[in-house]
XYZ file of C-alpha atoms in Angstrom:
710
model
C -43.327 -2.154 2.185
C -46.447 -0.397 0.933
C -46.415 -1.841 -2.593
C -48.637 -4.778 -3.452
C -47.073 -8.100 -2.503
C -45.902 -10.246 -5.440
C -46.413 -13.985 -5.839
C -43.935 -16.502 -7.231
C -45.465 -18.691 -9.911
C -44.135 -20.534 -12.965
C -40.547 -19.658 -12.158
C -40.890 -15.897 -11.725
C -42.137 -13.203 -9.382
C -45.484 -11.860 -10.545
C -47.125 -8.615 -9.459
C -50.925 -8.931 -9.317
C -52.963 -6.968 -11.837
C -55.148 -4.013 -10.884
C -55.070 -1.609 -7.974
C -57.140 -3.699 -5.573
C -56.102 -5.919 -2.761
C -56.392 -6.213 0.978
C -54.419 -3.863 3.206
C -52.161 -5.558 5.732
C -51.398 -3.432 8.774
C -48.815 -3.339 11.520
C -50.365 -5.155 14.482
C -49.142 -2.535 16.972
C -49.594 0.767 15.137
C -52.194 0.094 12.450
C -49.798 1.385 9.773
C -50.317 -0.161 6.322
C -47.414 -2.513 5.551
C -48.448 -3.879 2.165
C -51.425 -4.996 0.093
C -52.222 -8.548 -0.893
C -53.993 -9.711 -4.052
C -53.908 -12.604 -6.509
C -55.736 -10.811 -9.310
C -54.555 -11.865 -12.750
C -52.621 -14.923 -11.565
C -53.419 -18.074 -13.528
C -53.901 -20.592 -10.726
C -54.433 -23.529 -13.058
C -51.185 -22.776 -14.878
C -49.334 -22.657 -11.562
C -50.580 -26.151 -10.736
C -49.618 -27.455 -14.171
C -46.133 -25.970 -13.781
C -45.683 -27.865 -10.522
C -46.965 -31.120 -12.051
C -44.606 -30.871 -15.006
C -41.491 -28.837 -14.230
C -41.560 -29.419 -10.472
C -42.174 -33.137 -10.754
C -39.362 -33.467 -13.301
C -36.931 -31.559 -11.073
C -37.605 -33.662 -8.000
C -37.758 -36.864 -10.030
C -34.046 -36.550 -10.762
C -33.178 -36.752 -7.051
C -33.086 -39.580 -4.528
C -34.434 -39.238 -1.003
C -31.000 -38.438 0.496
C -30.266 -35.893 -2.225
C -33.518 -34.077 -1.473
C -32.666 -34.317 2.210
C -29.322 -32.607 1.618
C -31.080 -29.717 -0.100
C -33.371 -29.341 2.915
C -30.312 -29.082 5.151
C -28.783 -26.412 2.932
C -32.070 -24.503 2.895
C -32.070 -24.572 6.689
C -28.531 -23.206 6.729
C -29.440 -20.344 4.376
C -32.456 -19.357 6.472
C -30.366 -19.550 9.639
C -27.946 -17.021 8.178
C -30.820 -14.632 7.421
C -33.082 -15.207 10.418
C -32.241 -11.879 12.090
C -34.070 -9.987 9.347
C -36.994 -12.381 9.588
C -37.145 -11.777 13.349
C -37.280 -8.044 12.714
C -39.999 -8.375 10.108
C -42.087 -10.571 12.403
C -42.276 -7.816 14.995
C -44.730 -6.042 12.721
C -47.087 -9.014 13.121
C -46.914 -8.678 16.907
C -44.249 -11.319 17.527
C -41.759 -10.918 20.336
C -38.319 -12.502 20.146
C -39.686 -15.557 21.965
C -42.607 -15.773 19.536
C -40.300 -15.519 16.535
C -38.135 -18.271 17.951
C -41.104 -20.639 17.880
C -42.010 -19.685 14.314
C -38.691 -19.001 12.604
C -36.320 -21.291 14.472
C -39.071 -23.876 14.662
C -39.475 -23.817 10.889
C -35.734 -24.060 10.316
C -35.624 -26.932 12.796
C -38.206 -28.809 10.728
C -35.937 -28.552 7.688
C -32.976 -29.925 9.627
C -35.032 -32.708 11.194
C -36.415 -33.942 7.888
C -32.989 -33.631 6.325
C -31.557 -35.876 9.012
C -34.376 -38.380 8.749
C -34.172 -38.457 4.978
C -30.457 -39.207 5.063
C -30.588 -41.747 7.892
C -33.912 -43.495 7.394
C -34.676 -43.403 3.673
C -32.954 -45.332 0.884
C -30.825 -43.851 -1.869
C -33.640 -44.327 -4.351
C -37.144 -43.047 -5.106
C -39.021 -46.089 -3.847
C -39.678 -46.632 -0.154
C -40.349 -50.153 1.097
C -43.171 -50.795 3.547
C -42.838 -53.955 5.571
C -41.175 -57.272 4.790
C -41.394 -59.314 1.621
C -44.273 -61.772 1.395
C -43.457 -65.145 -0.136
C -46.475 -66.058 -2.280
C -45.187 -69.290 -3.825
C -43.750 -72.287 -2.011
C -40.609 -72.277 -4.155
C -40.019 -68.525 -3.707
C -40.543 -67.709 -7.378
C -43.501 -65.369 -6.731
C -43.161 -62.578 -4.193
C -45.128 -59.587 -3.022
C -44.486 -56.518 -0.922
C -45.723 -52.992 -0.375
C -43.922 -49.958 -1.723
C -44.446 -46.225 -1.622
C -43.937 -44.022 -4.682
C -44.505 -40.284 -4.837
C -47.807 -38.797 -5.897
C -47.700 -37.401 -9.449
C -49.324 -34.080 -8.628
C -48.849 -31.011 -6.465
C -49.180 -30.359 -2.739
C -51.327 -27.281 -2.112
C -50.555 -25.952 1.349
C -52.945 -23.434 2.868
C -51.519 -21.935 6.028
C -52.717 -19.944 9.028
C -51.598 -16.449 10.008
C -50.043 -17.320 13.366
C -47.039 -19.311 12.089
C -46.160 -17.986 8.608
C -42.831 -19.827 8.576
C -43.105 -22.929 10.759
C -46.631 -23.676 9.555
C -45.497 -23.630 5.934
C -42.173 -25.411 6.347
C -43.684 -28.259 8.359
C -45.763 -29.005 5.256
C -43.143 -28.165 2.639
C -40.293 -30.273 4.079
C -41.989 -33.702 3.993
C -43.577 -32.963 0.610
C -40.187 -32.008 -0.822
C -38.540 -35.092 0.680
C -41.261 -37.263 -0.848
C -40.615 -35.661 -4.243
C -43.856 -33.660 -4.542
C -43.731 -29.940 -5.476
C -45.542 -27.402 -3.301
C -47.806 -24.444 -3.923
C -47.975 -22.396 -0.730
C -50.886 -20.104 0.056
C -50.133 -18.049 3.203
C -52.744 -16.260 5.293
C -53.097 -12.632 4.275
C -52.205 -10.932 7.620
C -48.683 -12.403 7.601
C -48.159 -13.088 3.895
C -45.291 -10.593 3.787
C -43.293 -12.817 6.176
C -43.928 -15.856 3.981
C -42.856 -13.855 0.940
C -39.589 -12.934 2.697
C -38.446 -16.467 3.562
C -39.571 -17.864 0.212
C -37.552 -15.152 -1.554
C -34.486 -16.021 0.545
C -34.730 -19.673 -0.476
C -35.314 -18.901 -4.135
C -32.428 -16.435 -4.251
C -30.137 -19.113 -2.806
C -30.468 -21.223 -5.949
C -31.135 -24.323 -3.862
C -34.767 -24.774 -4.860
C -35.192 -26.948 -7.971
C -37.396 -25.406 -10.665
C -41.110 -25.717 -10.071
C -40.869 -27.244 -6.615
C -41.877 -24.157 -4.617
C -44.485 -21.609 -5.677
C -46.114 -18.904 -3.563
C -49.571 -17.457 -4.147
C -50.464 -14.432 -2.048
C -54.125 -13.536 -1.936
C -57.304 -15.471 -2.533
C -57.431 -18.711 -4.531
C -61.095 -18.871 -5.617
C -60.656 -21.227 -8.583
C -57.678 -23.250 -7.461
C -59.706 -26.210 -6.167
C -61.490 -26.409 -9.519
C -58.142 -27.220 -11.123
C -57.133 -30.002 -8.745
C -57.139 -33.620 -9.877
C -56.065 -37.151 -8.989
C -52.525 -37.139 -7.629
C -52.858 -33.721 -5.982
C -53.286 -33.130 -2.284
C -54.311 -30.273 -0.015
C -53.002 -29.626 3.494
C -55.026 -26.968 5.300
C -54.397 -25.198 8.598
C -57.020 -22.794 9.904
C -60.507 -22.660 11.289
C -62.735 -25.717 11.521
C -65.495 -23.916 9.640
C -63.243 -23.119 6.670
C -61.924 -26.691 6.641
C -65.486 -28.023 6.516
C -66.267 -25.765 3.566
C -63.177 -26.812 1.618
C -63.784 -30.468 2.385
C -67.119 -30.313 0.579
C -65.587 -29.134 -2.710
C -66.337 -31.610 -5.549
C -62.611 -32.216 -6.134
C -62.368 -33.506 -2.590
C -65.776 -35.119 -2.337
C -65.235 -37.376 -5.325
C -62.027 -38.618 -3.659
C -59.668 -37.576 -6.410
C -57.827 -35.130 -4.132
C -56.357 -35.976 -0.744
C -57.415 -33.459 1.870
C -56.076 -33.125 5.383
C -56.707 -30.378 7.871
C -55.286 -29.198 11.148
C -57.839 -26.878 12.709
C -58.628 -24.998 15.877
C -59.343 -27.098 18.934
C -60.300 -26.560 22.534
C -57.159 -28.093 24.006
C -57.005 -28.978 27.670
C -54.426 -29.261 30.426
C -55.249 -31.480 33.391
C -53.689 -31.049 36.830
C -53.506 -34.296 38.782
C -54.919 -34.505 42.319
C -51.419 -35.291 43.626
C -50.081 -31.976 42.263
C -51.011 -29.805 45.241
C -49.474 -26.375 45.877
C -45.814 -26.716 46.787
C -45.148 -29.755 44.599
C -42.933 -29.527 41.511
C -45.926 -30.556 39.402
C -48.056 -27.639 40.619
C -45.293 -25.202 39.694
C -44.789 -26.861 36.299
C -48.525 -26.657 35.599
C -48.732 -22.939 36.316
C -45.563 -22.205 34.340
C -46.838 -24.136 31.342
C -50.230 -22.430 31.473
C -48.520 -19.051 31.622
C -46.472 -19.852 28.506
C -49.507 -21.032 26.587
C -51.645 -17.996 27.404
C -48.910 -15.492 26.568
C -46.778 -16.975 23.757
C -47.850 -15.610 20.357
C -50.471 -13.691 22.400
C -52.330 -16.976 22.725
C -52.671 -17.307 18.939
C -51.666 -20.959 18.806
C -53.766 -23.867 17.655
C -52.206 -25.869 20.482
C -52.763 -23.304 23.239
C -54.424 -24.337 26.496
C -58.058 -23.246 26.273
C -59.331 -25.311 29.214
C -57.422 -25.694 32.466
C -58.995 -28.708 34.188
C -57.924 -28.816 37.830
C -59.122 -30.446 41.070
C -62.007 -28.390 42.466
C -60.205 -27.808 45.746
C -57.240 -26.020 44.168
C -58.967 -23.842 41.549
C -58.386 -20.702 43.624
C -54.748 -21.630 44.240
C -54.057 -22.223 40.550
C -55.733 -18.979 39.515
C -53.846 -17.012 42.154
C -50.510 -18.516 41.085
C -51.159 -17.733 37.413
C -52.251 -14.201 38.224
C -49.048 -13.607 40.165
C -46.921 -14.853 37.279
C -48.803 -12.686 34.776
C -48.418 -9.613 36.983
C -44.719 -10.307 37.401
C -43.735 -11.194 33.859
C -46.129 -9.730 31.302
C -45.162 -6.416 29.731
C -47.702 -5.795 26.989
C -46.713 -3.638 24.046
C -45.077 -3.156 20.664
C -42.400 -5.858 20.186
C -40.040 -3.183 18.885
C -39.976 -1.566 22.337
C -37.426 -2.707 24.891
C -38.692 -4.955 27.661
C -41.941 -6.016 25.972
C -42.712 -9.684 26.651
C -46.095 -10.006 24.931
C -47.198 -8.353 21.727
C -50.584 -7.667 20.139
C -52.782 -10.022 18.175
C -52.123 -10.122 14.464
C -54.795 -7.585 13.546
C -57.541 -5.376 14.939
C -60.065 -7.649 13.241
C -58.639 -10.630 15.114
C -58.760 -8.672 18.373
C -62.406 -7.858 17.844
C -63.211 -11.477 17.046
C -61.525 -12.645 20.257
C -63.483 -10.140 22.321
C -66.687 -11.340 20.681
C -65.888 -14.937 21.669
C -65.139 -13.829 25.230
C -68.591 -12.245 25.317
C -70.091 -15.595 24.335
C -68.224 -17.294 27.155
C -69.373 -14.683 29.664
C -72.948 -14.999 28.396
C -72.658 -18.736 29.017
C -71.870 -18.045 32.667
C -68.101 -17.719 32.646
C -66.726 -15.461 35.354
C -63.667 -13.397 34.441
C -61.150 -13.980 37.234
C -57.969 -12.656 35.586
C -57.862 -9.576 33.336
C -60.720 -7.711 31.690
C -61.952 -6.730 28.239
C -61.026 -3.065 28.519
C -58.445 -1.575 26.152
C -55.138 -2.123 27.978
C -52.344 0.341 28.569
C -49.268 -0.755 26.599
C -45.665 0.121 25.863
C -45.605 1.919 22.523
C -42.856 1.808 19.902
C -41.297 5.020 21.218
C -41.170 3.617 24.751
C -44.051 5.633 26.141
C -46.923 3.942 27.957
C -50.575 4.536 27.198
C -53.649 3.358 25.337
C -53.188 2.242 21.729
C -56.651 1.526 20.298
C -55.167 1.365 16.801
C -53.211 -1.707 17.889
C -54.578 -5.210 18.400
C -53.792 -5.510 22.095
C -55.541 -7.750 24.620
C -54.187 -8.557 28.065
C -54.271 -12.187 29.297
C -57.761 -13.172 30.369
C -59.041 -16.192 32.332
C -62.653 -17.205 32.924
C -63.869 -19.585 35.592
C -66.541 -22.195 35.015
C -68.048 -24.578 37.528
C -67.838 -28.370 37.409
C -68.520 -29.938 33.999
C -68.149 -26.514 32.436
C -71.282 -24.956 33.943
C -71.095 -21.216 34.468
C -69.926 -20.066 37.856
C -70.689 -16.396 37.341
C -73.938 -14.532 37.859
C -75.724 -16.993 35.610
C -76.066 -17.731 31.968
C -78.179 -15.495 29.798
C -81.307 -16.628 28.011
C -79.468 -17.192 24.713
C -76.374 -18.733 26.275
C -74.621 -21.765 24.847
C -74.677 -24.408 27.585
C -71.453 -26.125 26.417
C -69.650 -22.947 25.386
C -66.463 -23.569 27.370
C -66.015 -26.822 25.438
C -66.908 -25.421 22.017
C -66.141 -21.685 21.811
C -62.535 -20.737 21.114
C -61.285 -17.213 21.704
C -58.113 -17.403 19.594
C -55.992 -15.145 21.741
C -54.621 -14.892 25.307
C -57.776 -16.429 26.750
C -58.309 -19.587 28.837
C -61.011 -21.012 31.044
C -60.560 -22.952 34.280
C -62.870 -25.812 35.297
C -62.871 -27.883 38.479
C -63.239 -31.668 38.612
C -63.667 -34.247 41.364
C -62.442 -37.554 39.879
C -60.202 -38.942 37.149
C -63.264 -40.109 35.251
C -64.750 -36.604 35.333
C -61.463 -35.054 34.207
C -61.286 -37.429 31.228
C -64.919 -36.701 30.429
C -64.237 -32.952 30.406
C -61.309 -33.469 28.031
C -63.546 -35.477 25.698
C -66.240 -32.798 25.622
C -63.879 -30.639 23.578
C -64.900 -32.759 20.596
C -61.394 -33.700 19.540
C -58.175 -31.826 20.253
C -54.661 -31.448 18.984
C -53.150 -31.900 22.435
C -53.946 -32.407 26.085
C -51.306 -32.232 28.794
C -51.578 -34.157 32.050
C -49.441 -32.857 34.896
C -49.042 -35.530 37.527
C -46.451 -37.696 39.258
C -49.019 -40.437 39.857
C -48.742 -43.233 37.229
C -52.213 -44.537 38.068
C -53.842 -41.165 37.404
C -51.816 -40.821 34.194
C -53.019 -44.248 33.055
C -56.642 -43.292 33.777
C -56.300 -40.155 31.646
C -54.607 -42.101 28.839
C -57.380 -44.665 28.576
C -60.107 -42.076 29.071
C -58.921 -39.365 26.701
C -56.319 -40.631 24.199
C -59.006 -41.278 21.567
C -59.939 -37.602 21.675
C -56.410 -36.253 21.158
C -53.658 -36.285 18.591
C -51.006 -35.899 21.285
C -50.833 -36.367 25.056
C -48.052 -34.752 27.085
C -47.424 -36.234 30.523
C -45.492 -33.725 32.602
C -43.926 -34.222 36.017
C -40.834 -33.330 38.023
C -38.672 -35.697 35.986
C -39.275 -34.139 32.567
C -40.446 -30.609 33.399
C -37.073 -29.081 32.507
C -36.524 -31.095 29.343
C -40.057 -31.183 27.952
C -40.718 -29.136 24.826
C -44.036 -28.162 26.412
C -47.756 -28.465 25.813
C -47.913 -26.216 22.776
C -44.746 -27.221 20.951
C -45.269 -29.872 18.261
C -42.044 -31.595 17.236
C -41.318 -32.913 13.731
C -40.720 -36.421 15.039
C -44.283 -36.890 16.339
C -47.725 -36.511 14.808
C -49.261 -33.048 14.876
C -52.987 -33.248 14.332
C -55.998 -34.609 16.082
C -59.430 -36.186 15.689
C -62.840 -34.567 15.454
C -62.867 -30.800 15.701
C -59.057 -30.755 15.376
C -59.472 -31.750 11.726
C -58.716 -35.458 11.666
C -55.389 -34.928 9.902
C -51.891 -36.015 10.809
C -49.091 -33.650 9.919
C -45.469 -34.209 10.897
C -44.840 -37.538 12.606
C -41.415 -38.097 11.093
C -41.376 -40.269 7.984
C -45.163 -40.691 8.314
C -45.557 -37.186 6.909
C -43.359 -38.047 3.940
C -45.411 -41.149 3.197
C -48.585 -39.057 3.269
C -47.327 -37.541 -0.002
C -46.810 -40.977 -1.528
C -49.008 -43.832 -2.714
C -48.688 -47.253 -1.122
C -48.953 -49.982 -3.733
C -48.756 -53.754 -3.455
C -46.379 -55.116 -6.069
C -46.095 -58.765 -7.074
C -43.577 -60.518 -9.242
C -40.506 -62.694 -9.442
C -37.451 -62.051 -7.244
C -35.587 -60.596 -10.228
C -38.415 -58.165 -11.070
C -38.864 -57.040 -7.462
C -35.121 -56.532 -7.163
C -35.125 -54.337 -10.257
C -38.157 -52.344 -9.101
C -37.013 -51.694 -5.538
C -33.237 -51.535 -5.727
C -33.100 -54.158 -2.976
C -31.946 -57.717 -3.641
C -34.579 -60.377 -2.985
C -33.798 -63.994 -2.213
C -34.047 -66.017 -5.416
C -32.936 -63.161 -7.661
C -29.840 -63.461 -9.794
C -26.564 -63.254 -7.871
C -23.032 -62.653 -9.103
C -19.998 -64.680 -8.033
C -17.248 -63.207 -10.202
C -14.304 -64.511 -8.215
C -13.692 -61.163 -6.500
C -14.646 -61.079 -2.841
C -17.384 -58.438 -2.418
C -15.433 -56.968 0.522
C -12.695 -56.007 -1.965
C -15.102 -53.768 -3.878
C -15.731 -50.091 -3.226
C -19.210 -48.635 -3.648
C -18.217 -47.602 -7.165
C -17.559 -51.252 -8.007
C -20.082 -53.110 -5.866
C -23.400 -54.117 -7.398
C -26.663 -55.368 -5.937
C -26.515 -59.172 -6.007
C -22.724 -59.476 -5.632
C -22.319 -62.640 -3.584
C -19.844 -64.709 -1.604
C -20.492 -68.354 -0.685
C -18.287 -70.026 1.923
C -17.275 -73.681 2.271
C -18.681 -75.827 5.088
C -17.231 -75.737 8.576
C -17.797 -78.586 11.024
C -19.138 -77.940 14.514
C -17.757 -80.198 17.252
C -18.791 -80.762 20.837
C -15.426 -79.341 21.909
C -16.248 -76.134 20.008
C -19.509 -75.804 21.909
C -17.814 -76.493 25.258
C -15.045 -73.989 24.554
C -17.475 -71.232 23.543
C -19.647 -71.893 26.591
C -16.819 -71.631 29.099
C -15.078 -68.772 27.284
C -18.217 -66.612 27.195
C -19.903 -67.839 30.354
C -23.010 -68.850 28.420
C -23.572 -72.269 29.969
C -27.302 -72.448 29.276
C -28.398 -76.066 29.733
C -29.323 -76.569 26.055
C -25.621 -76.272 25.236
C -24.269 -78.236 28.203
C -26.579 -81.088 29.243
C -27.753 -83.688 26.756
C -30.654 -85.012 28.838
C -32.051 -81.586 29.742
C -31.606 -80.299 26.203
C -33.438 -83.315 24.753
C -36.366 -82.613 27.082
C -36.667 -79.149 25.560
C -39.309 -79.150 22.761
C -37.114 -77.000 20.527
C -33.891 -79.025 20.559
C -32.901 -82.585 19.573
C -30.239 -82.595 22.292
C -27.210 -80.422 22.982
C -26.919 -77.684 20.383
C -24.467 -74.976 19.374
C -24.929 -71.434 20.605
C -26.619 -69.185 18.062
C -23.976 -66.542 18.678
C -21.233 -69.081 18.088
C -22.721 -69.735 14.653
C -23.000 -66.037 13.837
C -19.423 -65.486 14.968
C -18.203 -68.364 12.858
C -20.219 -67.076 9.915
C -18.299 -63.812 10.154
C -15.081 -65.785 10.116
C -16.280 -67.596 7.021
C -17.142 -64.484 4.998
C -14.801 -61.763 6.276
C -11.903 -60.745 4.059
C -9.223 -59.861 6.637
C -6.930 -57.448 4.808
C -7.445 -53.657 4.740
C -9.766 -52.609 1.962
C -12.867 -50.578 1.174
C -14.897 -52.109 4.029
C -14.297 -49.741 6.935
C -16.492 -51.130 9.702
C -19.252 -53.516 10.656
C -21.767 -51.506 12.624
C -24.527 -53.938 13.339
C -26.844 -56.827 12.627
C -30.571 -56.567 12.039
C -33.459 -59.004 11.793
C -31.465 -61.924 13.220
C -33.475 -65.139 13.476
C -32.296 -68.626 14.510
C -34.338 -71.197 12.615
C -32.777 -74.677 12.711
C -30.699 -75.955 15.663
C -27.155 -77.112 14.971
C -26.001 -80.266 16.769
C -22.454 -81.480 17.407
C -20.883 -82.885 14.216
C -23.172 -80.789 11.972
C -21.576 -78.332 9.545
C -22.481 -74.787 8.536
C -21.802 -72.534 5.578
C -22.753 -68.898 4.920
C -23.905 -67.047 1.834
C -23.447 -63.273 1.821
C -25.171 -61.135 -0.818
C -25.088 -57.369 -1.363
C -28.713 -56.493 -0.638
C -28.882 -52.689 -0.595
C -26.326 -49.945 -1.295
C -26.824 -46.479 0.214
C -24.124 -43.866 -0.469
C -24.021 -41.094 2.125
C -24.288 -37.696 0.519
C -21.856 -35.928 2.844
C -19.276 -38.669 3.392
C -16.720 -40.597 1.386
C -18.392 -43.840 2.384
C -21.825 -45.375 2.402
C -23.834 -48.164 3.956
C -24.103 -51.620 2.472
C -26.750 -54.013 3.755
C -25.815 -57.645 3.183
C -28.188 -60.588 3.176
C -26.585 -63.277 5.321
C -27.917 -66.838 5.381
C -26.374 -69.740 7.300
C -27.179 -73.231 6.037
C -26.304 -76.619 7.479
C -24.944 -79.614 5.606
C -28.499 -80.541 4.581
C -29.088 -77.107 3.017
C -31.559 -76.207 5.766
C -31.544 -72.592 6.850
C -29.922 -72.287 10.267
C -30.067 -68.524 10.645
C -30.639 -65.432 8.555
C -29.995 -61.763 9.190
C -28.770 -58.502 7.691
C -25.164 -57.387 8.134
C -24.532 -53.645 7.991
C -21.148 -52.323 6.894
C -19.637 -48.969 6.054
C -17.840 -49.073 2.715
C -15.735 -46.477 0.926
C -17.137 -44.910 -2.208
C -13.749 -45.543 -3.807
C -10.643 -47.149 -2.367
C -8.725 -44.714 -0.164
C -11.386 -41.991 -0.382
C -12.229 -41.998 3.324
C -8.567 -41.810 4.326
C -7.980 -38.902 1.948
C -11.026 -37.079 3.327
C -9.838 -37.608 6.907
C -6.361 -36.284 6.086
C -7.863 -33.240 4.366
C -10.071 -32.536 7.374
C -7.140 -32.829 9.779
C -5.070 -30.591 7.564
C -7.805 -27.966 7.492
């Protein structure tokens, strides 16, 4: 891999023009792997291709259909991950490091695939919140909807996670229906090129939905416009520079960033040596200082511990490092921690360590000398051509003041809270109270994550109220979740990854929240018929169809939004109420005692059980014979509105509200609008009924037989 790295734009692989470019070297040996350049690539044309071809490709698909493609992409990458693991070794990644990046990225695809199929409708419009009735007679309605942005998602990624960092942006954009242009960091661009090529070769990626630009993008921001968005991961200084670009400043382009932060981990005063929490704290700190050689935006940079146990914590971490760290080339057997991504990155980390020492930090674990390492051939010795740094911990006094020989004349007084050495480097600070611990967390200026290791709920509550506003995520770790926790530095697709202040202010991931970030929320207003047509969901007051065929006799191929069944009235007697009460054991006084019920402000006297009415409603609308309806699997949004007294009558109206075929099954979900009225046409109760319905009659049975036969 010494040739210049190609980019993928406008549907084809393009080799940059000229003989220039930036050399990318093996992190362990210094050997040139490839060169990276974007010379001659028309960045504006790449954006236009995404806005036209990519938008058209994704516009043909519903949310679940896009979700299925994400699942298939994850399967393809899973089949090829061994070669990606091997390639990542050249960037300094051990097997454990590659698991976080490669398996983590694949996991994002599977997670968003599952969420897209389970939580998003079989359409291209996503509803936000309930309908708002804007006219007394229900003829004028309003609600909020999300539709996809019409542009392109430009995703600028960091070097430390060339696969996870890109896929955690790509997956929600793709699910939303917005094409992506990915710009990887130069030191690991060859890994990004490898997984992108695997996906493109699979034929799963619709035209124009995924482009890759290796190298610099000097004019790309000039070509952005309304409907485009940028998601940036990297340094806070670079994010600040990009944020000031006119395309962003004039608000036409959405810009979010996830940047470096001085994350903290707080040890509770109850977590003394010998407790499970103390052991969990040290183990977690060890992982965060050694995984990816500390090159993680979520790594623990400040260990905030009770002043009386600082020495104990440092000693325990030192012992674990001595026992478990084997520094060297990831290709060599037995190596547990690799080099930084490049010699330039190593030198930058050492420069930041010097700033921390100048500010009064005392090095208590490790040193800045060139370490002895295991080389690729298995020998042990110095490897100055590699980007190796051994784990290093500095100690600061209370509130982050230097505890060493004293700060120099030009020292930065708040350096431990503001200077990040982006490698296997942490600082330890003592505290004396919960308030001081929270204050130290806050002095980081905004972080992606803080962990709090304690079994004391009161201390945990103090840290929540004192530091939540300064963090995107808080992990509370104790003996009950230590074995199951994903850990301080492991963002999960289900929860927000981002943070305030220095951390960038953005919110990536977060489940469906990340999908909606790529969409525009719009308030729509209109008649029930218009809103039904626009959303694909039936709204009360819209046209309904009573064609004489019970809706439960229709498969998904035959059923239509608005298909309706209206039952006759059924009388409710006092004997019915008594029977239900004694049969179920629900003898609540409102159903059993006239005088007590009448004294209740909600009831006119004895009333029927709400669940009796819902049960009877099912009896009124259910078609009993076998047919396309396979199962009732729940009720949602049930509300009891008007009490039903003895000798009242009820009827039910059932309307097909939303139809969602399942992409992988021979059945789908139908949401029915159910409304119970009394003899005076007052609404007694309303709710949604959820059923599973065959796509065509007999299809599910045929699929089951085929599966059993296989």
